[in-house]
């Protein structure tokens, strides 16, 4: 889960590349001069140039570099964000990178706060004061060591040049602002529940021909992709007009042209559309082979139905479709029939698979191509609707009312509750109205 | 006894002021050494005096690996081995895409972790860290149902194909099914059915072609197929070496396979009948957070913590495209295709959504708006819009 440390550090290392990295300069901080600093503007410009991205994206990324502690601001250390101006920043020393020193130890935090406390003679910020007191209670047994370390570190730092001292303090402060964020500030290190991680290829060859199917598929479906090409009459999410959904519903009397066209793309497309399936059934009835589709559907119900009903369903299927002299006998080859009849003596979910597949491919190879050439299909395609594009509203700023629709749960429930008191139509499913 | 100075003092002196680039490289190697030294209690002064010249070895190794890479490309080219973007060279490039947020769903009190569309193309179910599962009519933004789970981090939720029930689970290690009742007075939790039982958190769940079966994946390293009515385990799938994080059912004609992705960096394709792993792909460098089939079922895409998305061709049994950019630092948490399969939407942990041209491998668009990680993303069943859920407590529907 912490792979981002690798990718982010790649960026940071690129930024510090001697040839292609950032140009750094000295930065004046009050009366001290800090070396190897850069401005927020420089950082954004470098990111734009290096990764060929927009200013918005560069600022977005730059902000993460600061929020995760790889770059820290020199002037307003508590404000961990990237400003796209002359505000000075510096690279954090790798010693303090989140990848090297995580999680931060309580002891280290105690020493840090103790140092601050001594330096500021007791004037810590509110939340730091609380943390300090809490730590004092929790690790009281080592408190002498904590204070001793704090004093030693302060003494050692006094012997440094002022510029070095300031930088050290900034680095340390930046580190703690991230690892112990003040209340109200988002904890960027939060990762979600723990994942167990385990920590190691075959070379296969692919020809252009194999990959051409993806190009073909995308081309074929392009006009049917509402996000890419839009849809007629209009996309409901954009215009608030649900005409598109109404015109494409299951129960519509006359489908749209695009929809009927799509049935010709593959047998699966035809079967997946309930209207298409209905049309296919009509056609098959004319051909006296409707039992194939019914058999296929019955097999689906066995495969995907309740475990407890399998035996009963298989028995039904046998009686209707497989038994000698059955009313809707399906024409399966003798080998498959033999195997299936043997299998249903001990029925299980997949016992009809072979027979189902046989019938499926029979329909796909034979009935389906003939259906597409039939008058039934061609007439439907000719009559199918091409919706008009929704006219733009005369008052574009007035939003159309967004109509509720009956919940699918309601539709099925009314079917079940036949005879009982029915809940009133669409009003029944009104939840908390929270229109924007 | 003389108090020993805390090591941080010495090291800061070494590293801070003179943080010029050359020394950065040295630090990266030194920090490994220093961890070792701390653990082994070596005095720091001694360590600093040791000669460390990692830069030489690094440069040498780098040039060696570059040479090998070139050789491999040459051999591949000889055998006409290609990648998807090469085949798609003649395809027209896509123009600029303008995708706006059309709906913002506010109502969750904490991070949104998962969402799923209803087949009616407008309703969705979403689940969050605080245990709440909400069913919305995303079109009107009305909330229609709400359930409070007895656990936090509800990482998985799914809408039943009939639209009459939802399934969800998370840190309770279970997957439960709630029938959606329209009686305002009825407590949905009362009719809850406990279906799946794992030995670790539930990471994903999906109904198969009907309301009667559920497929689950878990932090216990397995996937499983369950009968909803009885709670019976129908088939279990073993093979991942670590937590399984995601799954997707194949849209194939025979409808018998599914793909799963896990913390072992593998994506496995399974036969639902036999429980066997029939194909396995291991090219990601970190956890796979999301897998989704290409609409034809001939391939699937994955999103990973290694900040890349990849496309795997099932017939070629190989990765055929990588969707990545050096400036994308954070992992992809969730991926889905547009209806035609031309666009791949990826929700990332850096709060953005990147839109990829699947054929050409280039990024078409980057969408801002969420204020925290994007944790879940699905395109609607008719492809008119897509919905993203985020740790910023909201869901957004965009076109």
PDB file of N, CA and C in Angstrom, chain A residues 12 16 36 38 65-66 68-73 80 89-98 100 167-179, chain B residues 15-16 19 24 27:
ATOM      1  N   UNK A  12      11.040  13.189  -6.689  1.00  0.00           N
ATOM      2  CA  UNK A  12      11.922  14.032  -5.874  1.00  0.00           C
ATOM      3  C   UNK A  12      13.366  13.900  -6.344  1.00  0.00           C
ATOM      4  N   UNK A  16      16.023  16.709  -8.181  1.00  0.00           N
ATOM      5  CA  UNK A  16      17.339  17.089  -7.684  1.00  0.00           C
ATOM      6  C   UNK A  16      18.461  16.599  -8.578  1.00  0.00           C
ATOM      7  N   UNK A  36      20.301  26.471  -1.112  1.00  0.00           N
ATOM      8  CA  UNK A  36      19.542  25.376  -1.729  1.00  0.00           C
ATOM      9  C   UNK A  36      18.042  25.499  -1.497  1.00  0.00           C
ATOM     10  N   UNK A  38      14.172  26.964  -3.164  1.00  0.00           N
ATOM     11  CA  UNK A  38      13.519  27.256  -4.439  1.00  0.00           C
ATOM     12  C   UNK A  38      12.151  27.863  -4.174  1.00  0.00           C
ATOM     13  N   UNK A  65       3.646  16.752  -2.705  1.00  0.00           N
ATOM     14  CA  UNK A  65       5.063  16.689  -2.322  1.00  0.00           C
ATOM     15  C   UNK A  65       5.280  17.409  -0.989  1.00  0.00           C
ATOM     16  N   UNK A  66       4.530  18.506  -0.775  1.00  0.00           N
ATOM     17  CA  UNK A  66       4.646  19.237   0.484  1.00  0.00           C
ATOM     18  C   UNK A  66       3.897  18.507   1.592  1.00  0.00           C
ATOM     19  N   UNK A  68       3.283  15.438   1.996  1.00  0.00           N
ATOM     20  CA  UNK A  68       3.921  14.198   2.429  1.00  0.00           C
ATOM     21  C   UNK A  68       5.324  14.428   2.954  1.00  0.00           C
ATOM     22  N   UNK A  69       5.706  15.683   3.037  1.00  0.00           N
ATOM     23  CA  UNK A  69       6.937  16.008   3.732  1.00  0.00           C
ATOM     24  C   UNK A  69       8.213  15.917   2.925  1.00  0.00           C
ATOM     25  N   UNK A  70       8.136  15.807   1.616  1.00  0.00           N
ATOM     26  CA  UNK A  70       9.369  15.737   0.826  1.00  0.00           C
ATOM     27  C   UNK A  70       9.902  17.133   0.516  1.00  0.00           C
ATOM     28  N   UNK A  71       9.015  18.117   0.587  1.00  0.00           N
ATOM     29  CA  UNK A  71       9.402  19.523   0.417  1.00  0.00           C
ATOM     30  C   UNK A  71       8.743  20.293   1.548  1.00  0.00           C
ATOM     31  N   UNK A  72       9.449  21.227   2.168  1.00  0.00           N
ATOM     32  CA  UNK A  72       8.782  21.977   3.233  1.00  0.00           C
ATOM     33  C   UNK A  72       8.942  23.481   3.013  1.00  0.00           C
ATOM     34  N   UNK A  73       7.954  24.254   3.487  1.00  0.00           N
ATOM     35  CA  UNK A  73       8.006  25.713   3.316  1.00  0.00           C
ATOM     36  C   UNK A  73       8.895  26.320   4.384  1.00  0.00           C
ATOM     37  N   UNK A  80       1.175  23.586   5.291  1.00  0.00           N
ATOM     38  CA  UNK A  80       1.765  22.603   4.378  1.00  0.00           C
ATOM     39  C   UNK A  80       1.045  22.586   3.046  1.00  0.00           C
ATOM     40  N   UNK A  89      10.840  27.271  -0.617  1.00  0.00           N
ATOM     41  CA  UNK A  89      10.724  25.891  -0.143  1.00  0.00           C
ATOM     42  C   UNK A  89      12.091  25.224  -0.194  1.00  0.00           C
ATOM     43  N   UNK A  90      12.177  24.112   0.492  1.00  0.00           N
ATOM     44  CA  UNK A  90      13.432  23.365   0.500  1.00  0.00           C
ATOM     45  C   UNK A  90      13.127  21.881   0.478  1.00  0.00           C
ATOM     46  N   UNK A  91      14.071  21.093  -0.047  1.00  0.00           N
ATOM     47  CA  UNK A  91      13.881  19.644  -0.009  1.00  0.00           C
ATOM     48  C   UNK A  91      14.141  19.141   1.403  1.00  0.00           C
ATOM     49  N   UNK A  92      13.283  18.233   1.849  1.00  0.00           N
ATOM     50  CA  UNK A  92      13.496  17.627   3.164  1.00  0.00           C
ATOM     51  C   UNK A  92      14.646  16.639   3.081  1.00  0.00           C
ATOM     52  N   UNK A  93      15.422  16.564   4.142  1.00  0.00           N
ATOM     53  CA  UNK A  93      16.516  15.595   4.156  1.00  0.00           C
ATOM     54  C   UNK A  93      15.956  14.176   4.179  1.00  0.00           C
ATOM     55  N   UNK A  94      16.560  13.249   3.430  1.00  0.00           N
ATOM     56  CA  UNK A  94      16.053  11.875   3.363  1.00  0.00           C
ATOM     57  C   UNK A  94      15.914  11.235   4.730  1.00  0.00           C
ATOM     58  N   UNK A  95      16.730  11.719   5.690  1.00  0.00           N
ATOM     59  CA  UNK A  95      16.627  11.186   7.049  1.00  0.00           C
ATOM     60  C   UNK A  95      15.195  11.264   7.565  1.00  0.00           C
ATOM     61  N   UNK A  96      14.490  12.337   7.153  1.00  0.00           N
ATOM     62  CA  UNK A  96      13.136  12.554   7.656  1.00  0.00           C
ATOM     63  C   UNK A  96      12.045  12.123   6.696  1.00  0.00           C
ATOM     64  N   UNK A  97      12.410  11.432   5.603  1.00  0.00           N
ATOM     65  CA  UNK A  97      11.377  10.983   4.671  1.00  0.00           C
ATOM     66  C   UNK A  97      10.463   9.970   5.346  1.00  0.00           C
ATOM     67  N   UNK A  98       9.190   9.988   4.966  1.00  0.00           N
ATOM     68  CA  UNK A  98       8.215   9.062   5.555  1.00  0.00           C
ATOM     69  C   UNK A  98       8.587   7.612   5.260  1.00  0.00           C
ATOM     70  N   UNK A 100      11.616   6.395   5.355  1.00  0.00           N
ATOM     71  CA  UNK A 100      12.709   5.951   6.217  1.00  0.00           C
ATOM     72  C   UNK A 100      12.304   5.891   7.677  1.00  0.00           C
ATOM     73  N   UNK A 167      17.736  25.728   9.581  1.00  0.00           N
ATOM     74  CA  UNK A 167      17.326  24.653   8.663  1.00  0.00           C
ATOM     75  C   UNK A 167      16.983  23.389   9.438  1.00  0.00           C
ATOM     76  N   UNK A 168      17.824  23.025  10.380  1.00  0.00           N
ATOM     77  CA  UNK A 168      17.565  21.827  11.186  1.00  0.00           C
ATOM     78  C   UNK A 168      16.207  21.918  11.878  1.00  0.00           C
ATOM     79  N   UNK A 169      15.940  23.098  12.450  1.00  0.00           N
ATOM     80  CA  UNK A 169      14.668  23.268  13.142  1.00  0.00           C
ATOM     81  C   UNK A 169      13.502  23.131  12.177  1.00  0.00           C
ATOM     82  N   UNK A 170      13.623  23.743  11.003  1.00  0.00           N
ATOM     83  CA  UNK A 170      12.560  23.648   9.997  1.00  0.00           C
ATOM     84  C   UNK A 170      12.315  22.201   9.590  1.00  0.00           C
ATOM     85  N   UNK A 171      13.394  21.479   9.359  1.00  0.00           N
ATOM     86  CA  UNK A 171      13.263  20.086   8.924  1.00  0.00           C
ATOM     87  C   UNK A 171      12.540  19.258   9.965  1.00  0.00           C
ATOM     88  N   UNK A 172      12.987  19.433  11.204  1.00  0.00           N
ATOM     89  CA  UNK A 172      12.389  18.650  12.275  1.00  0.00           C
ATOM     90  C   UNK A 172      10.916  19.004  12.448  1.00  0.00           C
ATOM     91  N   UNK A 173      10.640  20.306  12.389  1.00  0.00           N
ATOM     92  CA  UNK A 173       9.262  20.740  12.574  1.00  0.00           C
ATOM     93  C   UNK A 173       8.369  20.188  11.464  1.00  0.00           C
ATOM     94  N   UNK A 174       8.860  20.254  10.235  1.00  0.00           N
ATOM     95  CA  UNK A 174       8.077  19.755   9.107  1.00  0.00           C
ATOM     96  C   UNK A 174       7.758  18.280   9.303  1.00  0.00           C
ATOM     97  N   UNK A 175       8.754  17.525   9.734  1.00  0.00           N
ATOM     98  CA  UNK A 175       8.571  16.093   9.975  1.00  0.00           C
ATOM     99  C   UNK A 175       7.451  15.841  10.979  1.00  0.00           C
ATOM    100  N   UNK A 176       7.453  16.618  12.069  1.00  0.00           N
ATOM    101  CA  UNK A 176       6.445  16.369  13.099  1.00  0.00           C
ATOM    102  C   UNK A 176       5.060  16.874  12.718  1.00  0.00           C
ATOM    103  N   UNK A 177       5.014  17.905  11.876  1.00  0.00           N
ATOM    104  CA  UNK A 177       3.711  18.394  11.432  1.00  0.00           C
ATOM    105  C   UNK A 177       2.984  17.316  10.633  1.00  0.00           C
ATOM    106  N   UNK A 178       3.764  16.463   9.988  1.00  0.00           N
ATOM    107  CA  UNK A 178       3.148  15.401   9.185  1.00  0.00           C
ATOM    108  C   UNK A 178       2.851  14.176  10.023  1.00  0.00           C
ATOM    109  N   UNK A 179       3.781  13.833  10.912  1.00  0.00           N
ATOM    110  CA  UNK A 179       3.593  12.612  11.676  1.00  0.00           C
ATOM    111  C   UNK A 179       2.725  12.778  12.910  1.00  0.00           C
TER     112      UNK A 179
ATOM    113  N   UNK B  15      23.539  15.561   6.697  1.00  0.00           N
ATOM    114  CA  UNK B  15      22.618  15.596   5.566  1.00  0.00           C
ATOM    115  C   UNK B  15      22.015  16.957   5.257  1.00  0.00           C
ATOM    116  N   UNK B  16      21.834  17.791   6.247  1.00  0.00           N
ATOM    117  CA  UNK B  16      20.961  18.938   6.020  1.00  0.00           C
ATOM    118  C   UNK B  16      21.475  19.975   5.037  1.00  0.00           C
ATOM    119  N   UNK B  19      22.658  19.380   1.169  1.00  0.00           N
ATOM    120  CA  UNK B  19      21.799  18.411   0.490  1.00  0.00           C
ATOM    121  C   UNK B  19      21.821  18.633  -1.020  1.00  0.00           C
ATOM    122  N   UNK B  24      22.311  13.100  -2.194  1.00  0.00           N
ATOM    123  CA  UNK B  24      20.992  12.473  -2.064  1.00  0.00           C
ATOM    124  C   UNK B  24      21.101  11.004  -2.428  1.00  0.00           C
ATOM    125  N   UNK B  27      22.675   9.127   0.212  1.00  0.00           N
ATOM    126  CA  UNK B  27      21.774   8.959   1.353  1.00  0.00           C
ATOM    127  C   UNK B  27      20.854   7.767   1.184  1.00  0.00           C
TER     128      UNK B  27
END
